[in-house]
Amino acid sequence: MQAATIHGGVFIGADAARRSRSVPRQLPQAPRHFTDRTDNLAALDHLLEPAAPSLAVVTGPAGVGKTSLALRWLHKHRDNWPDGQLYVDLRGHLSEDPVSPSTVLSQFLRALGVSTGEIPAELAEQAALYRTVIADQRIAVLCDNALSAAQVRPLRPASEAAVCLVTSRWHLSSLLLDGAALVPLAPLDTDSAVELLGQIAGQDRIAGDRMAARNMVTAGGCFPLSVAVGAALLLTRPEWTLASVAARLTAIHSAGPDEEVSMNASLDHSYAALPEAAASLYRRLGLHPGTVLSKQVAQAVAATAPAVDDVDGCLAALVDANLLTAPDPERFRFHDVIHQHARGRAESDETGEQRLESVQRIIDSYLSCANAADQVLYPQRRRPPVEYAYAVSAHPDFPDGAAALAWFDRERENLLAAQRLAAQSGIDGATWQLADAMWALFIYLRYHDDWISTHELGVAGAARCGHRLAESRMRTGLGIALRDAGRPGDALRAFTAALALRREIGDRRGEGLVLHNIGITHRRMGDWDTARSVLKSALSVREESGDSRGVARVHGTLGEVDSLVGQHESALAHLTRAREALSNTQDPYEALTERLLGEAHLRSGDLRAAHTHLAAALEVLRHTGEVFETGAIHEAFGVLAEREHDTASARTHYARAEAVYTRLSAGRDAHRIAKRLRHLDSAIGE
């Protein structure tokens, strides 16, 4: 074993790599207050029986407690699923903006330890990989707020030891044809609703006037959400009697029996009881495009004129009123019904100018944070000056790239939603700037569908505001995303349009960048002659424009092409020039160049030199943290060890590469490594 070349943990074999991953525990907290539902819990218990269906649909109207029931049951039986629990909010209540199965599968695969680069771009391939990864695993999946059966089917585990719960306002009848169990949920009976009210507001207070308590819960239809909102009124207004609250709720619900009207009436009453500052923050937060938001976003919208000063106090008031929950001190969550109510209050109680300002402040908050994270992860990247509608004075502190990348991954759905909100609101500058700011997110985590969709929106936004440089950047990024997703023809069309724009505005440096990417695309397609011709043009343009870093990168790509076709002397000359230019610069491409040199020496037969350069590449990455490249270097070390007939070392390096690719969801790369490991096994068997 060449232990001197290994950094971090040593993994022996693919199984060991899989065992080393962290087990996903994504379920939100179980509800603190819960009552009754004995029959519904018993219905779910049938899923644990042998030969029982592994899929159940918990269905019922908004606010009836579907998610609470699912979480209560899953947490109660969590020991049944030692291999993990996965969770996703499919946003089915937003029929115009549900989450796509492809987006969810990418998230799930990464959580299960599949590296970003290994995740296929196509839904069918993602689903196949998902089934493979969790085959025979004891795992639970909660698909919350589903809109349709089509959303759910690719997410259902195939393992007989797994279980999938789906919550939805609809029956999703076609899932019943797939063998799903249907668990319909009705409002609580009156006694259970009173019990829930007592759990939240205090049993002593309820015991003093049980008739008023019964009137209070029946006024809200005995919906758990309505009971919780009414209980919060009692807690935040200790001077109010139970009878007075019951009378108020009975009066506002007397207009009609419609469930949605009834729920909104309860929320209107809670909203009216809020202090003015808290009410103002509540309705402005309703304009946020998602149901989960950070304290920083709350601070941003609080600055909308007239400003809300005590943001912490207002957030606490909203949590006390059960209008928000706080999963942690810095993050807050709306129930989807309450979120819609808050948005409605913004529509009625805020002026158009105030709503637009709040939306712009939300967008600018995400743009500021994304730019800060991108700067930490990719400091060498050249960027146009950022333009904000409202100055952003604070953003999270990112001490290192790991923290920045964790923020990107946690806020990815909100960033995508913020960009869609910008596009829908006609805020074209922010639309393309958000796509640009998410560059490091996509380079590192490879969410191909999101990468493509954000840059398509970015192209349209930049074109509408006539920003030719921005449009060319968006088209270049789109081309790279398409190329990475296995669509080289579409990538070349995007690059061709980007190249025309660069030439139109006289951006020679940018022209060299696009030509370089066109050359890389032809190299990926195996068209060596075209790749070399285009890369030489890129080299000339980059030399002319004084882009020394770009020149070094083109030499690196030319060296790789020459090495692949057996022109070893020319390859080493190009790669040596690239290495000399990038050495000791902490540039991400420094490690790549060292690896390419190692691979070139390996192809030429100089195994000692190959070892030296691959070891140097790993040494660079100890400082830069380029994790995906670490996997590529260990893969090259594995090939080198095979050439040296050192099977044990080859297996160790391949397993390390597989672990890195898996962690980053690099599906195609992980499959390649798995094939290499199988080849080693078959060779040993012979």
XYZ file of C-alpha atoms in Angstrom, residues 258-574:
317
model
C -66.312 26.022 3.941
C -63.109 24.600 5.410
C -60.736 27.031 3.707
C -62.884 30.026 4.649
C -63.073 28.741 8.210
C -59.296 28.350 8.459
C -58.646 31.796 7.026
C -61.151 33.276 9.466
C -59.231 31.741 12.392
C -55.971 33.072 10.996
C -57.529 36.506 10.486
C -58.400 36.567 14.168
C -54.849 35.629 15.201
C -53.462 38.181 12.764
C -55.696 40.921 14.192
C -54.397 40.143 17.691
C -50.745 40.649 16.695
C -48.839 43.812 17.594
C -48.657 46.052 14.532
C -44.926 45.461 13.976
C -45.346 41.673 14.141
C -48.353 41.854 11.792
C -46.310 43.905 9.343
C -43.446 41.392 9.388
C -45.909 38.495 9.053
C -47.488 39.759 5.862
C -44.129 40.740 4.341
C -42.740 37.278 5.061
C -45.757 35.940 3.186
C -44.129 37.300 0.023
C -41.173 34.943 0.501
C -41.307 32.331 -2.297
C -40.800 29.326 0.026
C -42.165 28.163 3.368
C -38.741 27.947 5.088
C -36.665 31.088 5.553
C -33.716 32.388 7.517
C -33.543 35.134 10.095
C -31.511 37.171 7.621
C -34.408 37.210 5.151
C -36.695 38.374 7.956
C -34.257 41.187 8.714
C -34.204 42.126 5.036
C -37.985 42.472 4.647
C -38.237 44.212 8.010
C -36.358 47.124 6.417
C -39.230 47.790 3.994
C -40.698 51.221 4.735
C -42.014 51.708 7.330
C -39.259 49.633 8.897
C -39.820 47.067 11.644
C -37.187 47.593 14.327
C -37.442 44.671 16.762
C -37.139 41.743 14.348
C -36.291 39.204 17.060
C -39.283 40.269 19.141
C -41.626 40.092 16.157
C -40.390 36.645 15.150
C -40.895 35.475 18.734
C -44.438 36.862 18.659
C -45.182 34.986 15.438
C -43.819 31.760 16.890
C -45.826 32.295 20.079
C -48.941 32.804 17.955
C -48.273 29.496 16.128
C -48.008 31.410 12.857
C -44.370 30.338 12.455
C -42.374 27.422 13.802
C -38.654 27.617 14.536
C -36.737 24.446 13.553
C -33.626 26.189 14.904
C -32.903 29.700 16.248
C -31.936 31.068 12.837
C -34.588 29.415 10.633
C -38.373 29.643 10.518
C -41.107 27.669 8.795
C -44.633 28.500 7.651
C -47.371 25.897 7.438
C -48.422 26.166 3.787
C -51.951 27.309 4.748
C -50.541 30.034 6.999
C -48.037 31.041 4.302
C -50.877 31.541 1.837
C -52.798 33.535 4.422
C -49.792 35.778 5.092
C -49.398 36.372 1.361
C -53.066 37.277 1.127
C -52.688 39.786 3.952
C -49.764 41.341 2.092
C -51.952 41.675 -0.987
C -54.685 43.435 0.986
C -52.755 45.379 3.652
C -49.522 46.432 1.893
C -49.338 48.902 -0.977
C -48.004 47.801 -4.346
C -44.833 49.781 -3.697
C -44.319 48.086 -0.336
C -44.855 44.647 -1.819
C -42.360 45.322 -4.594
C -39.815 46.654 -2.112
C -40.197 43.561 0.098
C -39.788 41.261 -2.894
C -36.668 43.135 -3.994
C -35.217 42.986 -0.491
C -35.828 39.221 -0.327
C -34.122 38.740 -3.684
C -31.212 41.020 -2.775
C -30.701 39.139 0.482
C -30.231 35.860 -1.390
C -28.103 37.519 -4.050
C -25.783 39.022 -1.439
C -25.340 35.733 0.429
C -24.817 33.743 -2.771
C -22.173 36.170 -4.000
C -20.362 35.973 -0.660
C -20.405 32.160 -0.719
C -19.283 32.086 -4.355
C -16.352 34.402 -3.565
C -15.159 32.040 -0.830
C -15.475 28.946 -3.014
C -14.068 30.411 -6.250
C -12.052 33.588 -5.520
C -10.256 33.519 -8.892
C -13.459 33.914 -10.924
C -13.932 37.252 -12.668
C -17.376 38.775 -12.056
C -19.226 41.873 -13.253
C -20.038 44.352 -10.446
C -23.137 43.271 -8.516
C -26.118 45.615 -8.599
C -28.687 45.638 -5.782
C -32.000 47.437 -5.604
C -31.350 47.908 -1.873
C -27.945 47.855 -0.219
C -27.293 44.677 1.776
C -25.085 45.322 4.782
C -24.807 41.832 6.274
C -24.563 38.224 5.183
C -23.513 34.992 6.901
C -19.850 34.612 7.780
C -18.309 31.807 5.737
C -15.049 30.817 7.456
C -14.145 28.356 4.708
C -15.328 26.707 1.532
C -17.064 23.886 3.395
C -19.279 26.376 5.244
C -20.043 28.259 2.019
C -20.939 25.066 0.176
C -23.127 23.885 3.073
C -25.032 27.191 2.922
C -25.483 26.821 -0.840
C -26.850 23.319 -0.478
C -29.172 24.240 2.394
C -30.582 27.291 0.602
C -30.623 25.874 -2.927
C -34.428 25.601 -3.174
C -34.824 29.137 -1.848
C -32.231 30.451 -4.309
C -34.053 28.802 -7.201
C -37.377 30.151 -5.950
C -35.902 33.629 -5.496
C -34.681 33.594 -9.091
C -38.110 32.502 -10.354
C -39.675 35.259 -8.250
C -37.285 37.790 -9.796
C -38.178 36.607 -13.304
C -41.924 36.684 -12.581
C -41.610 40.170 -11.058
C -39.712 41.548 -14.052
C -36.534 42.094 -12.009
C -34.310 41.045 -14.900
C -30.966 42.185 -13.490
C -31.351 40.039 -10.384
C -32.580 37.133 -12.512
C -29.274 36.731 -14.334
C -27.150 37.835 -11.363
C -28.620 35.076 -9.173
C -27.722 32.478 -11.799
C -24.212 33.920 -11.983
C -23.870 33.906 -8.180
C -24.796 30.206 -8.022
C -21.815 29.248 -10.183
C -19.786 27.578 -7.422
C -22.874 25.668 -6.257
C -23.227 24.028 -9.649
C -19.509 23.520 -10.270
C -19.151 21.681 -6.976
C -22.511 19.908 -6.605
C -23.559 19.419 -10.233
C -27.346 19.792 -9.953
C -27.699 19.601 -13.722
C -31.433 20.284 -14.031
C -31.202 23.326 -11.772
C -27.998 24.479 -13.443
C -29.671 24.397 -16.838
C -32.964 25.970 -15.718
C -31.315 28.832 -13.817
C -29.105 29.719 -16.742
C -31.985 29.531 -19.201
C -33.816 32.052 -17.012
C -30.573 34.025 -16.774
C -30.233 34.152 -20.556
C -33.776 35.506 -20.888
C -33.296 38.053 -18.085
C -30.007 39.350 -19.456
C -31.479 39.598 -22.964
C -34.488 41.575 -21.701
C -32.303 44.140 -19.986
C -29.971 44.346 -22.996
C -26.858 43.303 -21.052
C -24.785 41.604 -23.757
C -21.921 40.652 -21.437
C -24.325 39.085 -18.961
C -26.129 37.211 -21.717
C -22.846 35.813 -23.014
C -21.912 34.697 -19.488
C -25.274 33.015 -19.086
C -24.986 31.241 -22.433
C -21.470 30.094 -21.593
C -22.603 28.725 -18.234
C -25.581 27.071 -19.925
C -23.242 25.419 -22.430
C -21.046 24.011 -19.655
C -24.121 22.700 -17.825
C -25.434 21.042 -20.989
C -22.027 19.523 -21.723
C -21.791 18.166 -18.172
C -25.311 16.740 -18.507
C -24.252 14.736 -21.567
C -25.800 17.007 -24.215
C -22.763 18.140 -26.252
C -24.784 19.171 -29.315
C -26.949 21.539 -27.278
C -23.824 22.735 -25.486
C -22.148 23.682 -28.766
C -25.229 25.662 -29.825
C -25.134 27.598 -26.543
C -21.397 28.244 -26.926
C -21.861 29.418 -30.531
C -24.409 32.018 -29.406
C -22.134 33.085 -26.541
C -19.188 33.429 -28.925
C -21.179 35.678 -31.259
C -22.073 37.949 -28.320
C -18.471 38.147 -27.108
C -17.364 39.175 -30.584
C -20.233 41.661 -30.905
C -19.109 43.530 -27.761
C -15.392 43.142 -28.548
C -14.659 41.009 -25.485
C -11.530 39.168 -26.630
C -10.829 37.699 -23.209
C -14.334 36.272 -23.088
C -13.996 35.050 -26.664
C -10.966 33.020 -25.624
C -12.934 31.521 -22.724
C -15.777 30.416 -25.000
C -13.408 28.980 -27.613
C -11.687 27.030 -24.857
C -15.006 25.535 -23.785
C -15.868 24.642 -27.374
C -12.516 22.848 -27.585
C -13.209 20.968 -24.342
C -16.605 19.912 -25.717
C -15.021 18.446 -28.857
C -12.447 16.697 -26.677
C -15.305 15.161 -24.637
C -16.848 14.003 -27.931
C -13.567 12.335 -28.964
C -13.108 14.678 -31.939
C -9.388 15.204 -31.353
C -8.572 17.145 -34.543
C -11.371 19.682 -34.089
C -10.583 19.990 -30.396
C -6.918 20.740 -31.104
C -7.769 23.265 -33.835
C -10.265 25.179 -31.656
C -7.967 25.072 -28.636
C -5.139 26.581 -30.657
C -7.456 29.420 -31.658
C -8.410 29.848 -27.999
C -4.716 29.929 -27.060
C -4.019 32.659 -29.591
C -6.915 34.821 -28.401
C -6.053 34.361 -24.733
C -2.413 35.245 -25.368
C -3.466 38.354 -27.282
C -5.820 39.488 -24.517
C -3.205 39.051 -21.778
C -5.190 36.348 -19.987
C -2.245 34.500 -18.438
C -4.412 32.205 -16.339
C -6.520 31.365 -19.386
C -3.390 30.680 -21.435
C -2.189 28.215 -18.822
C -5.542 26.452 -18.793
C -5.575 26.060 -22.591
C -2.061 24.607 -22.500
C -3.344 22.122 -19.962
C -6.246 21.048 -22.181
C -4.014 20.846 -25.283
C -1.601 18.694 -23.287
C -4.423 16.365 -22.298
C -5.587 16.005 -25.918
C -2.050 15.302 -27.182
C -1.520 12.759 -24.409
C -4.756 10.951 -25.233
C -3.704 10.543 -28.906
C -0.194 9.395 -27.997
C 1.792 12.583 -28.779
C 3.653 12.360 -25.493
C 6.439 14.860 -26.097
C 4.048 17.623 -27.172
C 1.674 16.766 -24.331
C 4.380 17.081 -21.686
C 5.540 20.386 -23.154
C 2.043 21.908 -22.975
